[in-house]
CSV table of C-alpha atoms in Angstrom, one decimal:
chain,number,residue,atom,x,y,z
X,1,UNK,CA,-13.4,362.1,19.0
X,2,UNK,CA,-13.6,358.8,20.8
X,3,UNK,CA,-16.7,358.1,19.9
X,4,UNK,CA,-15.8,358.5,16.2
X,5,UNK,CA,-13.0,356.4,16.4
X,6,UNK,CA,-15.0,353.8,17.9
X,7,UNK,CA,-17.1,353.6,15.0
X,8,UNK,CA,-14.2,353.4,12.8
X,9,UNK,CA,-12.9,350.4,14.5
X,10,UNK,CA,-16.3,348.9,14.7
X,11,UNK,CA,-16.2,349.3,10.5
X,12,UNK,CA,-12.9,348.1,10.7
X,13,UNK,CA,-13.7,344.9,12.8
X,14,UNK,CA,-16.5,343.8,10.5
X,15,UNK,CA,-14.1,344.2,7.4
X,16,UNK,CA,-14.0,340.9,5.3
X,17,UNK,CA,-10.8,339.0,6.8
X,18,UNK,CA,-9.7,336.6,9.4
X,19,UNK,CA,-10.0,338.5,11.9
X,20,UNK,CA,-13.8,339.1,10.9
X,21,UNK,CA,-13.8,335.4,10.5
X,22,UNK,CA,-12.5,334.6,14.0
X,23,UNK,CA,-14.3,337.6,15.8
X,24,UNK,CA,-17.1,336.0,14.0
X,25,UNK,CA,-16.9,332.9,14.8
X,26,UNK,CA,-16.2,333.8,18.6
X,27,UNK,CA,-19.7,336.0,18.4
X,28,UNK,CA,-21.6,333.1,17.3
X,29,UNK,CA,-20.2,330.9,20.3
X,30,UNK,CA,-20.3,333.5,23.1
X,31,UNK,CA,-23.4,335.5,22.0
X,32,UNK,CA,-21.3,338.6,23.0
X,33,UNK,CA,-21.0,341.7,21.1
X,34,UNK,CA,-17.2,341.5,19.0
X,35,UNK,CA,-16.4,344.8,20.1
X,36,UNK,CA,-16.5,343.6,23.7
X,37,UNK,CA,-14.6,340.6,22.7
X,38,UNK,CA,-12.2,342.7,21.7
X,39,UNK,CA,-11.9,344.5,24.4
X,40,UNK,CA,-11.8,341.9,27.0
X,41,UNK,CA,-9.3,340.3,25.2
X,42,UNK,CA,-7.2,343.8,25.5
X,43,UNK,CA,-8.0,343.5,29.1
X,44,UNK,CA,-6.3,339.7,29.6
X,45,UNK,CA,-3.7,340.8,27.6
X,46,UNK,CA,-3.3,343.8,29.9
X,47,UNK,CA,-3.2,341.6,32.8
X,48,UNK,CA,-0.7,339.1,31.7
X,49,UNK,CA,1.0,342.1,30.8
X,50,UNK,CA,1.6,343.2,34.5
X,51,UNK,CA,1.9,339.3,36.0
X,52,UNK,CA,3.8,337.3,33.6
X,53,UNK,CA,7.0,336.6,32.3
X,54,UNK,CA,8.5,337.0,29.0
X,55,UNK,CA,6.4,340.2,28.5
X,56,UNK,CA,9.2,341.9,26.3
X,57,UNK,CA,9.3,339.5,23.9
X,58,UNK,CA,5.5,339.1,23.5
X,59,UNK,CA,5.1,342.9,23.0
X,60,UNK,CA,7.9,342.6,20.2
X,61,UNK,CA,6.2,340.2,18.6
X,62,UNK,CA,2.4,341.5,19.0
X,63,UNK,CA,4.3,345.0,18.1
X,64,UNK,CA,5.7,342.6,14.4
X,65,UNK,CA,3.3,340.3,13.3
X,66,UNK,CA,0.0,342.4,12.6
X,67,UNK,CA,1.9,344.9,11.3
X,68,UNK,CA,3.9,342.7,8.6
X,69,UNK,CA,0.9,340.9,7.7
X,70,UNK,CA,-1.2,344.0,6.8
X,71,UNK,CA,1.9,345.6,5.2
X,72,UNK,CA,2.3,342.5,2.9
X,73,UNK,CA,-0.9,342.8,1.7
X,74,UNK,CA,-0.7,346.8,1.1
X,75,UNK,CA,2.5,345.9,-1.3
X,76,UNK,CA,0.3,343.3,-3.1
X,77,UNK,CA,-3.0,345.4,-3.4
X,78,UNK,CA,-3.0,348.5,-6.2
X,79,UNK,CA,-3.9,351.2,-3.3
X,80,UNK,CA,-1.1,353.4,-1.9
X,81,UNK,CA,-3.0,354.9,0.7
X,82,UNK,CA,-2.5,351.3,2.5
X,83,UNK,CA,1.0,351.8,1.7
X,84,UNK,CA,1.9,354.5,3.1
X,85,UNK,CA,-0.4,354.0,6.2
X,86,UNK,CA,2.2,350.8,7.3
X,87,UNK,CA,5.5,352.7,6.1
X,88,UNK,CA,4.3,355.6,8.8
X,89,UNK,CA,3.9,352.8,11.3
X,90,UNK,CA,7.3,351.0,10.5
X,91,UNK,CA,8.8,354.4,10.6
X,92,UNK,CA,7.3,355.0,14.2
X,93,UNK,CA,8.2,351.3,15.7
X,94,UNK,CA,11.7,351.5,14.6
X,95,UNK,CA,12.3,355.0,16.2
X,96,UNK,CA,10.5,352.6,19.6
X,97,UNK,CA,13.4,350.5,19.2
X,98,UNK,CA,15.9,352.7,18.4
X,99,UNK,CA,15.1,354.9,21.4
X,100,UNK,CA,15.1,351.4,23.6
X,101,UNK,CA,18.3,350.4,22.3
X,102,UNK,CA,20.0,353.9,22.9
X,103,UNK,CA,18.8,353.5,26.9
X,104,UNK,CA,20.5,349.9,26.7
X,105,UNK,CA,16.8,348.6,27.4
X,106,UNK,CA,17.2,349.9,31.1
X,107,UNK,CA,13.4,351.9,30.0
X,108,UNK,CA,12.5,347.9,30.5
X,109,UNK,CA,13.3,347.7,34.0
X,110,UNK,CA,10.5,351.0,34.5
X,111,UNK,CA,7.2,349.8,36.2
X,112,UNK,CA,4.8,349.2,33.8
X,113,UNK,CA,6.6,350.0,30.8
X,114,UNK,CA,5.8,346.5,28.7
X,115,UNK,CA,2.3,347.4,29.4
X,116,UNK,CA,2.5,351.1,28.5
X,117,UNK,CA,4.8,349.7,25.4
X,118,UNK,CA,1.6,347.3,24.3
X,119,UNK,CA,-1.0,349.6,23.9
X,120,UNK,CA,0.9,352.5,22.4
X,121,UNK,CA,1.9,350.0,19.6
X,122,UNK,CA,-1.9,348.9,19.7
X,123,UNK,CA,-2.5,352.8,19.3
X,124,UNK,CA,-0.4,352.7,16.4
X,125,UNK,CA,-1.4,349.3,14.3
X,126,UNK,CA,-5.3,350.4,15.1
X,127,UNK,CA,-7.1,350.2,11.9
X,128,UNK,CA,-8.6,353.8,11.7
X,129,UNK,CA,-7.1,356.7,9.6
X,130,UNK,CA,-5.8,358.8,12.8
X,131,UNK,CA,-4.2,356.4,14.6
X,132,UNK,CA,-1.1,356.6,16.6
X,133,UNK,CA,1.5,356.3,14.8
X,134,UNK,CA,0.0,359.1,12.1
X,135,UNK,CA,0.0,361.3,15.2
X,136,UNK,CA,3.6,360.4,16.1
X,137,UNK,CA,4.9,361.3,12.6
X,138,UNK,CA,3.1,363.9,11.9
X,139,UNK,CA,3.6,365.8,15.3
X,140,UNK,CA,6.9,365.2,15.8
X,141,UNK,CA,9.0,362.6,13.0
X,142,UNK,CA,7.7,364.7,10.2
X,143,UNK,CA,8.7,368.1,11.7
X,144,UNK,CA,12.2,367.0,12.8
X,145,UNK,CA,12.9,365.3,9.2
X,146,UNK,CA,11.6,368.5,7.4
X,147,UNK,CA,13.8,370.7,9.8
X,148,UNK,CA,17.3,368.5,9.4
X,149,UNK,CA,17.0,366.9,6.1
X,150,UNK,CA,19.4,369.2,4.1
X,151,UNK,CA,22.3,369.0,6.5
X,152,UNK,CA,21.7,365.2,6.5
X,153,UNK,CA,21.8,365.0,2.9
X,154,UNK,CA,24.5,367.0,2.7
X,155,UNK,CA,26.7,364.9,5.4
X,156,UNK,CA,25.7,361.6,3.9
X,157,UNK,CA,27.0,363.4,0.4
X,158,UNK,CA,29.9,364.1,1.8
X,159,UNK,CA,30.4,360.5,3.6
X,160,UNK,CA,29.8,358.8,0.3
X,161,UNK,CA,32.4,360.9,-1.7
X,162,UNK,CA,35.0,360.7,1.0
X,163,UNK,CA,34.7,357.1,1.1
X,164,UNK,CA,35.4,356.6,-2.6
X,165,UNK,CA,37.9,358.8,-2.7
X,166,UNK,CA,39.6,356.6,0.5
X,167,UNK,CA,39.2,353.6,-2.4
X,168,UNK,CA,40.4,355.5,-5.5
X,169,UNK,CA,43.4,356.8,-3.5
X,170,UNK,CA,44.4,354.1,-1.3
X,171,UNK,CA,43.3,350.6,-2.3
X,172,UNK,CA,44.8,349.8,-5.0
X,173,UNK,CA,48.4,350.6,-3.5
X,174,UNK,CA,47.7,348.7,-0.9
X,175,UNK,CA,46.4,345.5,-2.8
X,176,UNK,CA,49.6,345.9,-5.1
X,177,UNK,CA,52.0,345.9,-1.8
X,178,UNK,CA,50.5,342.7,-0.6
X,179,UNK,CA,50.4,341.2,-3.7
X,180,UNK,CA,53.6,340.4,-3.8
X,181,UNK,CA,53.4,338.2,-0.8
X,182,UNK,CA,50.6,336.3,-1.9
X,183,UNK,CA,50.2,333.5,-4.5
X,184,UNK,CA,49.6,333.7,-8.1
X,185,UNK,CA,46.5,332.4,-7.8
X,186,UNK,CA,45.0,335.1,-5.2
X,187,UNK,CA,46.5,338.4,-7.3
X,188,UNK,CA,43.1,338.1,-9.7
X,189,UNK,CA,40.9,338.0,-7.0
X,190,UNK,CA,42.5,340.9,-5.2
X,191,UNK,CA,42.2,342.8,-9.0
X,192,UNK,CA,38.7,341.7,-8.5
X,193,UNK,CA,38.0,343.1,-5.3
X,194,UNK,CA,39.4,346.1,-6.0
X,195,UNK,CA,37.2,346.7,-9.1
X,196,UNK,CA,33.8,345.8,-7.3
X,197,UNK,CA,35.1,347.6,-4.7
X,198,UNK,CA,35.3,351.3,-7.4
X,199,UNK,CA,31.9,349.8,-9.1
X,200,UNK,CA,30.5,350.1,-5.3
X,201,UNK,CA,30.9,353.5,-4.5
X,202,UNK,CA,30.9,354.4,-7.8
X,203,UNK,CA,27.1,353.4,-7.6
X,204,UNK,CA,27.4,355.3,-4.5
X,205,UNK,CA,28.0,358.5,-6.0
X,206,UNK,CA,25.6,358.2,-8.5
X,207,UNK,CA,22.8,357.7,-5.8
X,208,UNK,CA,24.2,361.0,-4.2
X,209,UNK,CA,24.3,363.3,-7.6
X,210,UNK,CA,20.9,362.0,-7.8
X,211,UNK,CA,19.8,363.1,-4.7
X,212,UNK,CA,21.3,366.9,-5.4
X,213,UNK,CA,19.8,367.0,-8.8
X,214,UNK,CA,16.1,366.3,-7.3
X,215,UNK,CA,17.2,368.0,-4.3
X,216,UNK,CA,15.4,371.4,-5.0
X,217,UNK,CA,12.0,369.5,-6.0
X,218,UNK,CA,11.2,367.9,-3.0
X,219,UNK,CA,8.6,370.0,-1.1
X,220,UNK,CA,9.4,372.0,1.9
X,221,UNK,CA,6.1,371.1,3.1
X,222,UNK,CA,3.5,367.7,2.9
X,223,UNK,CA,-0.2,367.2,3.1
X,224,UNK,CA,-1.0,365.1,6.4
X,225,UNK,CA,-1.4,361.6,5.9
């Protein structure tokens, strides 16, 4: 296993890019092998990691600006394989930060946890097809999603046609009773407001009847990514 996902990342490394072109150029200086390069450059990072300062921040953004990078160019290339490769991965960092923010970042104040926090999102950005964050989803975001997506449906249904019905029901009285302490001038815009105000959750339900119309098509089951 690990040796065929170091041959992956040994394709991966040599792929045309700037990262082949700065590996590249750091091979021809050094005379060292890139995959060493690499990996001593883990290791420093590893070791700031457990001795410096500001280590949150530097794990957000090595955790950011790979990742947005690689996704901008999967949106601009015809592929969808690259597409959803990065989508699985966005899916997977912001259940990370969702978790983080439900502890009130107290997980932060755990030994080692920036450094734990760096190389799982390494795991997760690394270019080969089983990576972590394909492991993640697929073991444990896909089966949750599959097991509660009709009752979340259903509840954001329900949201969305309580809501406008709040609006259809309520609003308008409301905007006519202030009305008539308010200038000339403002009554149009309040008229205005309510009207975007319909058109909004009128869009709303629309986007929910869609949903129950394709409800029934959408697979109880998907291939692995």
């Amino acid at each position: 296993m690990f040796g065929s996902l170091g041959r992956q990342l040994e394709d991966e490394l040599k792929r045309p890019g700037p990262i082949n072109d700065l590996l590249s150029f750091c091979e021809e200086k050094s005379g060292i092998d890139r995959r060493y390069i690499v990996y001593c450059g883990i290791l420093l990072l590893c070791i700031y990691l457990l001795i410096g300062y500001g280590t949150g921040a530097l794990v957000l953004v090595i955790g950011f600006i790979y990742p947005a990078y690689e996704s901008v160019k999967a949106i601009e290339s015809p592929s969808k394989d690259d597409d959803t490769q990065w989508l699985i991965y966005w899916v997977v960092f912001a259940s990370l930060q969702l978790f983080e923010t439900c502890t009130l970042s107290l997980i932060y104040y755990f030994p080692l946890y920036p450094l734990i926090k760096c190389l799982f999102l390494l795991y997760c950005m690394a270019p080969v097809r089983e990576n972590g964050s394909t492991f993640i989803y697929n073991h444990v975001i896909r089966p949750l999603f599959l097991k509660h997506s009709a009752k979340i449906d259903s509840a954001l249904d329900k949201a969305v046609d309580l809501a406008g019905n709040l609006v259809e029901e309520n609003n308008f009285q409301k905007f006519r009773g202030l009305n008539a302490y308010r200038p000339r001038s403002l009554v149009g815009r309040t008229k205005r407001v309510c009207v975007d105000c319909g058109r909004f959750f009128d869009s709303l339900r629309g986007l929910s009847s869609h949903r129950r119309v394709h409800k029934e098509s959408f697979p109880e089951h998907h291939s692995d990514c």
